[in-house]
Coordinates of C-alpha atoms in Angstrom, one line a residue:
X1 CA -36.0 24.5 12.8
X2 CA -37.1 23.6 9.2
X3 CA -39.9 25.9 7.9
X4 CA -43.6 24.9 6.8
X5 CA -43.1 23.6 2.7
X6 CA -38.9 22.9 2.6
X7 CA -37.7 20.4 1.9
X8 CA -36.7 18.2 4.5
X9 CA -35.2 15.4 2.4
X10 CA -32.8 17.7 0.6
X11 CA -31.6 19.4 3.7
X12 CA -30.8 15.6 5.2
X13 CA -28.8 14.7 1.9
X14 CA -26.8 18.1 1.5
X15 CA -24.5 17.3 5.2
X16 CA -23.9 14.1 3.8
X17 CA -23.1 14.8 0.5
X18 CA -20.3 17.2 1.7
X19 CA -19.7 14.7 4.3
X20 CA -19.2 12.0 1.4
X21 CA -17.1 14.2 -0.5
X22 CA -14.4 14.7 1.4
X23 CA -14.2 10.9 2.9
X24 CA -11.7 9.9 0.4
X25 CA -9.2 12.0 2.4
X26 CA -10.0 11.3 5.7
X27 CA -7.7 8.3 5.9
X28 CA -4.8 10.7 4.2
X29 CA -2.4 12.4 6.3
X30 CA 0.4 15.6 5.6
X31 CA 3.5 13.9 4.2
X32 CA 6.8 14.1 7.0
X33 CA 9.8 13.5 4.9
X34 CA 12.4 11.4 6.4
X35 CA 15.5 12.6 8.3
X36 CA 18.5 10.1 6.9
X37 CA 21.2 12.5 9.0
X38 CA 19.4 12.3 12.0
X39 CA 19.7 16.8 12.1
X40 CA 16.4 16.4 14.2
X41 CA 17.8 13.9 16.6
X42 CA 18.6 14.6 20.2
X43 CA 22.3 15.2 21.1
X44 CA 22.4 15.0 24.9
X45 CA 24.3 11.7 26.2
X46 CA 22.4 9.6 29.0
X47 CA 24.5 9.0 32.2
X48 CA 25.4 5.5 32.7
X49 CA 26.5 6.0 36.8
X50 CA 25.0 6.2 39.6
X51 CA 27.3 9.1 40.5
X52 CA 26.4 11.5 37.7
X53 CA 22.4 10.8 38.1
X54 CA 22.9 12.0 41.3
X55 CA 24.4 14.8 40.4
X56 CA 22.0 15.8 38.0
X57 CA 19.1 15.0 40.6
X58 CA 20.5 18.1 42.8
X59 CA 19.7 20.6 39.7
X60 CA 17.4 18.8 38.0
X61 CA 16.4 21.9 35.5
X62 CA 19.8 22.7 34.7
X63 CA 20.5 19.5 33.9
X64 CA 16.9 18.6 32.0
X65 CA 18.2 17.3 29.0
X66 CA 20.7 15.1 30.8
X67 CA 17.7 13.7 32.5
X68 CA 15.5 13.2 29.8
X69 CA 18.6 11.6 27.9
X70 CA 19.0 9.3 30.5
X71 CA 15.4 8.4 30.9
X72 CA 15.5 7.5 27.3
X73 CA 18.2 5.6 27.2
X74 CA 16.5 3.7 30.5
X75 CA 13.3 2.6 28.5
X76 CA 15.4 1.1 26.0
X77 CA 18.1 -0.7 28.3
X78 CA 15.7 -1.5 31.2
X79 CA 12.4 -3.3 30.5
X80 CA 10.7 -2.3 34.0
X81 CA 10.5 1.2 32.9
X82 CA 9.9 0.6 29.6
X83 CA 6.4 -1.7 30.5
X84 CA 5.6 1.4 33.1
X85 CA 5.4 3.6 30.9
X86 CA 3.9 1.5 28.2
X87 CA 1.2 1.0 30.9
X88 CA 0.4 4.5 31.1
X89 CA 0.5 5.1 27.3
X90 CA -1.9 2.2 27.1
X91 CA -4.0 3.2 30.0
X92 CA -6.8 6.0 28.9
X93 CA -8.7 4.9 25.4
X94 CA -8.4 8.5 23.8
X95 CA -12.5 8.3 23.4
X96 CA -13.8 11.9 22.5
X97 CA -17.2 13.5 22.0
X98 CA -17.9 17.1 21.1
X99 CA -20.1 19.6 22.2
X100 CA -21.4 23.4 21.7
X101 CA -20.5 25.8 24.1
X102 CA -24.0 27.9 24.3
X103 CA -24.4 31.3 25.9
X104 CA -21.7 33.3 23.7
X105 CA -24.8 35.5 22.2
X106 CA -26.2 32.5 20.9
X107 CA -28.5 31.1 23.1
X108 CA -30.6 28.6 20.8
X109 CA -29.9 25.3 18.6
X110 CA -30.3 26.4 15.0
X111 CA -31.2 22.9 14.1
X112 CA -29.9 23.0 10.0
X113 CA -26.9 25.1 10.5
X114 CA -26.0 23.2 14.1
X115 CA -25.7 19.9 12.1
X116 CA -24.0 21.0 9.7
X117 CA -21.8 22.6 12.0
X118 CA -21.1 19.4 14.2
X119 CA -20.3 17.6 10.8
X120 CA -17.6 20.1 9.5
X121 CA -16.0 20.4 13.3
X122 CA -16.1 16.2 13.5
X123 CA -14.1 16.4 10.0
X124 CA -11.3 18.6 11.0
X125 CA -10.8 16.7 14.3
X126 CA -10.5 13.5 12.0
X127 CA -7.5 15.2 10.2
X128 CA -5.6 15.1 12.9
X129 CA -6.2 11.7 13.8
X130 CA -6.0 11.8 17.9
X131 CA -5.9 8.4 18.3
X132 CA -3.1 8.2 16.7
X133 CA -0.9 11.3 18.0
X134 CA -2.4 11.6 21.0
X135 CA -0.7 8.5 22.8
X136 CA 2.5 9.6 20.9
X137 CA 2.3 13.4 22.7
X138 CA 1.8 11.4 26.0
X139 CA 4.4 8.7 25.6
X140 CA 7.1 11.2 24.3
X141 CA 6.4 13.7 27.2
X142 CA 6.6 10.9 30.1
X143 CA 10.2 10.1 28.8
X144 CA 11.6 13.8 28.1
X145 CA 9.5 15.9 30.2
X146 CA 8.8 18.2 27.5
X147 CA 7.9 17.7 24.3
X148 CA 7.9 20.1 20.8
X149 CA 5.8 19.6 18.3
X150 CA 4.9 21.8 14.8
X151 CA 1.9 21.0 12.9
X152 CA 2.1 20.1 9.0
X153 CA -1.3 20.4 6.9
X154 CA -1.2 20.3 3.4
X155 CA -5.0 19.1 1.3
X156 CA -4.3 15.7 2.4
X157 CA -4.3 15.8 6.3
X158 CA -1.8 16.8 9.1
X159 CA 0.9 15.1 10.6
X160 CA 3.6 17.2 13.5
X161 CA 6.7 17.3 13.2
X162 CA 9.5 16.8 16.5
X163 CA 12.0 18.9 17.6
X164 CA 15.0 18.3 20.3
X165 CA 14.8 19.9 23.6
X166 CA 18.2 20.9 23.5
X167 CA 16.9 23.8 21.0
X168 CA 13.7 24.5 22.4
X169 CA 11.8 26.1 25.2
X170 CA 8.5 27.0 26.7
X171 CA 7.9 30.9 25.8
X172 CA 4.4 30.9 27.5
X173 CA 0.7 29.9 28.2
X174 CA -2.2 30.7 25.8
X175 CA -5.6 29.5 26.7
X176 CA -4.0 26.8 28.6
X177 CA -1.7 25.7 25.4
X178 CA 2.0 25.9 26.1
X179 CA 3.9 27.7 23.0
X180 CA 7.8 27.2 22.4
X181 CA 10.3 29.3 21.1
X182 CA 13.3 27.7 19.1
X183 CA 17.1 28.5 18.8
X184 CA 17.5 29.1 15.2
X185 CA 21.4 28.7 15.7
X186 CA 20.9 24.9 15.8
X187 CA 20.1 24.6 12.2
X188 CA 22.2 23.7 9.4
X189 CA 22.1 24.1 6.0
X190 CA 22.4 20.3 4.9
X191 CA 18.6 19.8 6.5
X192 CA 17.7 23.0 6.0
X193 CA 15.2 22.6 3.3
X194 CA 13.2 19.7 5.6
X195 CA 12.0 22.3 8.4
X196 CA 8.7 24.2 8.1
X197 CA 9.1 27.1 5.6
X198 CA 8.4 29.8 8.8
X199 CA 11.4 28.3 10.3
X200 CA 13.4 28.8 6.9
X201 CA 12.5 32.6 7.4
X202 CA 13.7 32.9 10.3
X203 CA 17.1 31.5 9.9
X204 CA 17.1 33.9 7.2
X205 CA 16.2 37.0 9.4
X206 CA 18.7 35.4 11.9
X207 CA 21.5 35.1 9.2
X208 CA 20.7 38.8 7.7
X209 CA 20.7 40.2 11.3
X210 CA 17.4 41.0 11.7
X211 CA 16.1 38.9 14.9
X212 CA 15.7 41.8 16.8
X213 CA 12.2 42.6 17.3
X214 CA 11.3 41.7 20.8
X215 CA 7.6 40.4 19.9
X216 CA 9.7 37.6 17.9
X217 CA 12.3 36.9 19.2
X218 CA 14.2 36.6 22.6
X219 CA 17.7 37.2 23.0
X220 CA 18.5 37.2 19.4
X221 CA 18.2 33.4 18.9
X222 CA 15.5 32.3 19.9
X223 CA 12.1 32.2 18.0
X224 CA 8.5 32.6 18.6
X225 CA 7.2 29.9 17.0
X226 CA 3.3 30.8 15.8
X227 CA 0.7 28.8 16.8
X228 CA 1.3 26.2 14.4
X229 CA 3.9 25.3 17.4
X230 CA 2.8 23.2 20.5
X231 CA 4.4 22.1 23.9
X232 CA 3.1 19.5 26.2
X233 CA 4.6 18.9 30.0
X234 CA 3.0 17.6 32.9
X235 CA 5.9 20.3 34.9
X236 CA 4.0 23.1 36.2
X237 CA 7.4 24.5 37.3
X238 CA 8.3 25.0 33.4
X239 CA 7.6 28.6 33.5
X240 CA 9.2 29.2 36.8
X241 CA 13.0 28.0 35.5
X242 CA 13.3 29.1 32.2
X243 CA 11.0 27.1 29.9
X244 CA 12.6 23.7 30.6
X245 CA 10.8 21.1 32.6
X246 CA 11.6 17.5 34.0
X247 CA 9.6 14.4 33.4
X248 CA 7.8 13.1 36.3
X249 CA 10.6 9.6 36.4
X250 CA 13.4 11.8 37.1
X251 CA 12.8 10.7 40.9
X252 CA 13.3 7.1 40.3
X253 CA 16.5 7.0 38.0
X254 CA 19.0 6.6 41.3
X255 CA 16.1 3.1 42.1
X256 CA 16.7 2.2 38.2
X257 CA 20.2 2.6 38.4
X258 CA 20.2 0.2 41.5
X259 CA 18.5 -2.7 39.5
X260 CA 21.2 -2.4 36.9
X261 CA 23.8 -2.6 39.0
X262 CA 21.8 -5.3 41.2
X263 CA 22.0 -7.2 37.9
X264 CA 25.4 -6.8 37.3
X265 CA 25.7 -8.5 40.8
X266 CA 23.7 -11.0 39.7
X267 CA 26.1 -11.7 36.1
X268 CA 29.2 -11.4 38.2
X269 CA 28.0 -14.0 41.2
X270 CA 26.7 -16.5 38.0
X271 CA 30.4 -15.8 36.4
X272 CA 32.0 -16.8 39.7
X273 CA 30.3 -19.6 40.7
X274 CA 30.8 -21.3 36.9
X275 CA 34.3 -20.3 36.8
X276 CA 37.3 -23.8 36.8
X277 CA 40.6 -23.0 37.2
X278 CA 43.3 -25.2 36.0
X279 CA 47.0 -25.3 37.8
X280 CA 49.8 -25.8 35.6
X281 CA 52.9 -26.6 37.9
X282 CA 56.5 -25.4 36.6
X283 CA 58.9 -28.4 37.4
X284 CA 61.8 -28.0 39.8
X285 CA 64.2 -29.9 42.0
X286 CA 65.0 -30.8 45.3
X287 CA 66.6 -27.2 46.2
X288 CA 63.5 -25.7 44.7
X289 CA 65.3 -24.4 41.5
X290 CA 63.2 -23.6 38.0
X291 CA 63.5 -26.7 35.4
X292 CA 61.8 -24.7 33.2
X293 CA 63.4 -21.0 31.4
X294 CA 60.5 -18.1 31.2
X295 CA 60.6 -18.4 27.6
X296 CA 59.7 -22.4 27.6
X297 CA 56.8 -21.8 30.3
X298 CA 55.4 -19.1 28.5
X299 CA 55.0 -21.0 25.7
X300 CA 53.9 -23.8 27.6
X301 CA 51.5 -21.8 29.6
X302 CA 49.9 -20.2 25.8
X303 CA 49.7 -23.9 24.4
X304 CA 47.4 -24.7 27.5
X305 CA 45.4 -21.6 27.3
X306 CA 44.5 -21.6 23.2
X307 CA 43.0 -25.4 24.3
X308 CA 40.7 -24.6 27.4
X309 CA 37.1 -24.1 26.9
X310 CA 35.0 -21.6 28.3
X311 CA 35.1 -20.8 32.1
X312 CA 38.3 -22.4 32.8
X313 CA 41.0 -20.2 33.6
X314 CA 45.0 -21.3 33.5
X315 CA 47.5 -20.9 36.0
X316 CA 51.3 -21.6 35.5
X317 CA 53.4 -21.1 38.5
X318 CA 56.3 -23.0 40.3
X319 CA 54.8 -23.1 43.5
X320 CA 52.0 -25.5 45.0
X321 CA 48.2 -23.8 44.4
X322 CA 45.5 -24.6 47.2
X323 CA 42.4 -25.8 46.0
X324 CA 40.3 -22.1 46.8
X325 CA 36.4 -23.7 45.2
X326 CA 34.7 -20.1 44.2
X327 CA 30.9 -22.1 44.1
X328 CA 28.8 -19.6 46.1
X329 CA 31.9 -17.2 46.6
X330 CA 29.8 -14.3 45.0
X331 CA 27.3 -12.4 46.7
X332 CA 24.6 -15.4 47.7
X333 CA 21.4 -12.2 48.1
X334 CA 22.4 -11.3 44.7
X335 CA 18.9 -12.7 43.3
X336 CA 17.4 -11.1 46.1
X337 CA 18.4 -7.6 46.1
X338 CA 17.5 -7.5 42.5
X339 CA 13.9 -8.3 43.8
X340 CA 14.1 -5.7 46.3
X341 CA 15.3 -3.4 43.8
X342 CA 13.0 -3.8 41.5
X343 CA 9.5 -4.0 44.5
X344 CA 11.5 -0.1 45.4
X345 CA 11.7 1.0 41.6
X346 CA 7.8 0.0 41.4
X347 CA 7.0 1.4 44.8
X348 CA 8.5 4.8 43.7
X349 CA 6.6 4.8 40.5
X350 CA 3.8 4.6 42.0
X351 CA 2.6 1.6 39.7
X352 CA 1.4 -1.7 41.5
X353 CA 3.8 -4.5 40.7
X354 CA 1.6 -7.5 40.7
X355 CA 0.0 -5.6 38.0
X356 CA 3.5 -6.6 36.0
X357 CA 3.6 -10.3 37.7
X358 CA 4.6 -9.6 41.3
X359 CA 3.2 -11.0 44.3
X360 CA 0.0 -10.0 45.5
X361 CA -2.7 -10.8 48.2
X362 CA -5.7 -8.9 47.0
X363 CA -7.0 -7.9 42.9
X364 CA -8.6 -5.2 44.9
X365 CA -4.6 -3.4 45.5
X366 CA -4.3 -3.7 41.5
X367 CA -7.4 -2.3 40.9
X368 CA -7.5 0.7 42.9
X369 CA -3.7 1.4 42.1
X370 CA -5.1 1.5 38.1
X371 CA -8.3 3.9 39.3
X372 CA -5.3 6.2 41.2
X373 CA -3.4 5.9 37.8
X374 CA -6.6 6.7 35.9
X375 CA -7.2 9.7 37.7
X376 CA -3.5 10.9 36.9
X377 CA -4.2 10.8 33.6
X378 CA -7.6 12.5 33.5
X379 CA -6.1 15.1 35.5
X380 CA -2.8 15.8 33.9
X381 CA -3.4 14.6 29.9
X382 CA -7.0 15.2 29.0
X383 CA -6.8 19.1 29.7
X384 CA -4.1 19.4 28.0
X385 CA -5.0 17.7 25.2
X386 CA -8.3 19.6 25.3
X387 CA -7.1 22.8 25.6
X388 CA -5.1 22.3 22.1
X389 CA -7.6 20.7 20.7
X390 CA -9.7 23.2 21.5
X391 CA -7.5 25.9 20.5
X392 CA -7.6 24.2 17.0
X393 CA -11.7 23.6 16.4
X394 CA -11.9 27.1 17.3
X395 CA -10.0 28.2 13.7
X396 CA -12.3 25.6 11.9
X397 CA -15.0 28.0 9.7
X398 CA -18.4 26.7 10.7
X399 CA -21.6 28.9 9.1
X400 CA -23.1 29.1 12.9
X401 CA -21.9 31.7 15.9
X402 CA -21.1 28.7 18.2
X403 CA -18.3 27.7 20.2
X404 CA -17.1 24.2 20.0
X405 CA -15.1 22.3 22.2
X406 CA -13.5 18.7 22.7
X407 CA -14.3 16.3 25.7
X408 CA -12.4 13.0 26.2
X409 CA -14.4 10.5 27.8
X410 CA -12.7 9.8 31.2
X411 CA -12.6 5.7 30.9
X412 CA -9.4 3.3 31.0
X413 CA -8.7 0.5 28.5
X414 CA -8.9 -1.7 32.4
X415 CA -12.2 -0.9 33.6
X416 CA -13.9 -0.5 30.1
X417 CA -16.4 -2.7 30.4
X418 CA -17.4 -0.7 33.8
X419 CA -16.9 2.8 32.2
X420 CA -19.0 2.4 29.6
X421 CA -22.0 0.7 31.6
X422 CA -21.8 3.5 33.6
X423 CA -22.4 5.6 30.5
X424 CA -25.2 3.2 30.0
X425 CA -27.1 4.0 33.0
X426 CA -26.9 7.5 32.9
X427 CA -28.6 7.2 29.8
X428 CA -31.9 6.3 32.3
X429 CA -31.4 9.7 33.7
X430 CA -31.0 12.0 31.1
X431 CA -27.2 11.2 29.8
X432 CA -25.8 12.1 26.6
X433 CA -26.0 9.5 23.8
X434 CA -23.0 11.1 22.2
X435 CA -20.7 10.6 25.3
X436 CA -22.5 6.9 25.3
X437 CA -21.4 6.3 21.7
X438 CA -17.9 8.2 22.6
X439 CA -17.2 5.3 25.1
X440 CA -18.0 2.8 22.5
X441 CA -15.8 3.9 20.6
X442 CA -17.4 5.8 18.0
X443 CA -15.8 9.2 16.8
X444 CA -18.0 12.3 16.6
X445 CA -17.3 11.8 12.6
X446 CA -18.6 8.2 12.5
X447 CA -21.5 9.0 14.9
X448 CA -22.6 10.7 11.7
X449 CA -21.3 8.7 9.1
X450 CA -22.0 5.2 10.0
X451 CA -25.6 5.7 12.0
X452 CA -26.6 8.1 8.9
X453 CA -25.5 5.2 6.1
X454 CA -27.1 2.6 8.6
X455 CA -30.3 3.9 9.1
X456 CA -31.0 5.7 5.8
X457 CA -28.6 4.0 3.4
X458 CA -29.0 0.4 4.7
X459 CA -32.1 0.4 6.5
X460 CA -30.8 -1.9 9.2
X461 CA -33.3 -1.6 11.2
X462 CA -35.2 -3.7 8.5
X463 CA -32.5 -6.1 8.1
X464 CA -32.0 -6.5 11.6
X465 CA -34.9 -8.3 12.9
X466 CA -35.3 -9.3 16.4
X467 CA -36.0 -13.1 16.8
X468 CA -38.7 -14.3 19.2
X469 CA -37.3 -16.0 22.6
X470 CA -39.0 -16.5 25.9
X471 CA -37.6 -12.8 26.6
X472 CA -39.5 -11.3 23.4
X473 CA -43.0 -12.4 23.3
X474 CA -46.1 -12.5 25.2
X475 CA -48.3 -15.4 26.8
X476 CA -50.5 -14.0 23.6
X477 CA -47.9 -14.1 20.7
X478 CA -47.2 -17.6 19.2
X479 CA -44.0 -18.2 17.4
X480 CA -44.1 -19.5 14.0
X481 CA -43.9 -22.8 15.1
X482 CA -47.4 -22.4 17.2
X483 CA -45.6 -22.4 20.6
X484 CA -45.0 -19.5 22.9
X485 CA -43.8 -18.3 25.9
X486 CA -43.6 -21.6 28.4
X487 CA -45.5 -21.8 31.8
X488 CA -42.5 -21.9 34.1
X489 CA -39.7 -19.9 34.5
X490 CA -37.9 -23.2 34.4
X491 CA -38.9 -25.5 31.7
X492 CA -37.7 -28.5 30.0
X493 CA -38.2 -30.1 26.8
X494 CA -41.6 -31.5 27.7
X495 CA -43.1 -28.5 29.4
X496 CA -46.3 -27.3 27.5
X497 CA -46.3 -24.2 25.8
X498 CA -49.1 -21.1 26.4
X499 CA -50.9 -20.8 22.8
X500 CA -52.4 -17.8 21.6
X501 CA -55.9 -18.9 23.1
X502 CA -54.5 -18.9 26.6

């Protein structure tokens, strides 16, 4: 609490000043330079069979980054994976609020130093712009499985940096963040210089034979990457099988596969039923005898050929060709199994397919199916996203004892409008106006930045004036114009108004 003679005013101006100060940055992030060999790409191959998906399907973790190839290639061959999982990406609104975490010897809000602290905790979280990253971690880990990232900070911001699960895996859990270990043999000199300079160290212990301490490094190749290293996988089997995990479409690459090849069908009927074919008849005579040498008909038969457009296919024989039409020779439930395909691929997902354009008898199906989705994500993204988060705050410097921590805001881009109403009316109970302002939108470091320049900056509450309507004034208030409130609920233009006598 502020004490009896200080100076109120100055301690309001001295959070915002610092506040001010470093808002220049807050829109700059650490630099990533660009890979122009492609050292940091993945190198597994996808399978493009039926066969060898489900081969990998009967060991998936041996086989994880053949599934996560596969499932990569997928979202960029196949557009109804693609939109699923750009549905999912799209689905929570990455809304956060902070809190203090009271009761760690610190059991009361130390009004100056607690704002202070909220303001220097809301800045770091702004340097590593969630919004951003955040659906890039959740996107990358549907497709692979497993994702590993290593933070950059420099004085402008921070930024992460990608590395292929072919030379990575999970080492462990810390505080509910998974940490990676890396195979140093993977690196090469000619992209050396690009990696983090902790990893440069430690191709040079590797190189000078020194990975051998077992608190570093396992197996003599393998890494411990520190803390500046992060892995995020919905697999809770990771740490049973090694470090390597699956993403949660592995199950439905054989139903992918099937719409390909359904498609296929589909190209092959349409070839079929468009395809003309043209009979050109070797003369001979009476006794059946060739008029023609197999020079002069091969000749003949090319001259025919170079002249046909396409979907007409030349024949040169001495015999007599029956007339075999091939209209509707293909397979006729070619359309139709596509369809099928496709209801089974969404059915296995789990996603509702009229929420894409299919057939439906009830919004209510689409709508539930998103609250099921929604509670996916809230159960399997938000704590893992809080617990790094979290992990993160908790090395920010703050003058006070308390512990901070990260909440996201468990709301859908679909049901917005409902989410945050429901924030609304909590509001009548007792709610949080942070978490109300959270599902607005607002970021813990705008909460402070914007409101503060509003209200003392701008004075908007000055500037925003609220008009008189029916709704505003009193049967004893007259509007400028001498006429108030009217005397029914449902007037016209000639109903009389109540005047300030009344």
């Amino acid at each position: 609490m502020y004490k009896v003679g200080e100076d109120v005013r100055g301690q309001r101006k001295k959070p915002r000043r610092n506040f001010r100060a470093n808002q220049a940055k807050r829109e700059e992030f650490a630099n990533i330079v660009a890979d122009p060999k492609a050292g940091l790409k993945p190198t597994t191959t996808g399978a493009t069979e039926k066969s060898n998906v489900a081969t990998y399907l009967q060991r998936p973790y041996d086989n994880a980054p053949q599934i996560a190839a596969t499932i990569r290639d997928s979202v960029n061959k196949y557009g109804v994976l693609a939109k699923v999982i750009d549905y999912y990406q799209s689905l929570p609104t990455y809304n956060f609020a902070i809190k203090p975490i009271l009761g760690n010897k610190v059991y009361d809000i130390d009004t100056v130093n607690m704002r202070n602290d909220y303001i220097d905790i809301a800045y770091a979280l702004e340097q590593y712009n969630i919004k951003y990253y955040a659906p890039i971690f959740f996107r990358d880990t549907l497709i692979e499985g497993v994702t590993f990232y290593y933070k950059i900070e420099d004085s402008d911001g921070i930024s992460f940096m990608k590395f292929p699960i072919e030379w990575c895996k999970i080492r462990g859990i810390e505080n509910g963040v998974y940490r990676f270990m890396i195979d140093v043999t993977k690196f090469k000199q000619d992209f050396l210089t690009t990696l983090p300079e902790e990893l440069q160290t430690a191709y040079e212990q590797y190189q000078n034979g020194n990975a051998t301490d077992e608190n570093s490094w396992y197996n003599n190749r393998y890494y411990f990457v520190s803390e500046k290293g992060v892995a995020f996988t919905f697999d809770s089997s990771a740490l049973d099988y090694g470090g390597l995990a699956v993403s949660p479409f592995a199950g439905v690459l054989l139903d992918i596969m099937s719409v390909a090849q359904a498609k296929n069908n589909v190209d092959i009927k349409d070839g079929i039923d468009t395809t003309r074919i043209l009979h050109s008849k070797i003369p001979v005579d009476n006794d059946g005898r060739i008029l023609m040498t197999a020079k002069e008909a091969k000749v003949y038969d090319s001259a025919i050929r170079s002249r046909l457009p396409k979907g007409v296919v030349n024949v040169t024989t001495p015999t007599k060709l029956e007339n075999v039409p091939l209209t509707n020779s293909g397979n006729t439930n070619a359309l139709d199994t596509v369809k099928k395909s496709t209801e089974q691929l969404f059915f296995d997902v789990g996603t509702p397919a009229p929420l894409f354009g299919g057939d439906t008898t009830s919004a209510n199906i689409v709508k539930t199916s998103i609250q099921k989705d929604a509670n996916w994500v809230y159960t399997n993204l938000f704590p893992l996203l809080e617990n790094y988060y979290n992990s993160e705050i908790a090395q920010v410097k703050t003058k006070g004892k308390v512990k901070w921590a990260i909440k996201f805001v468990r709301q859908t881009t679909f049901t917005l409008k409902d989410d945050v109403a429901l924030q609304k009316d909590q509001l009548s109970y007792g709610g949080s106006r942070l978490n109300y302002l959270a599902a607005n939108g607002f970021s813990p470091s705008e909460i402070v930045s914007q409101l503060s320049f509003e209200q003392q900056a701008l004075g908007i509450d000055d500037l925003m004036i609220v008009k008189p309507t029916s709704n505003t004034i009193s049967a004893n208030e007259v509007s400028e114009q001498g006429r108030g409130r009217p005397e029914t609920d449902n007037p016209t233009d000639d109903t009389d108004r109540l005047d300030g006598e009344k």
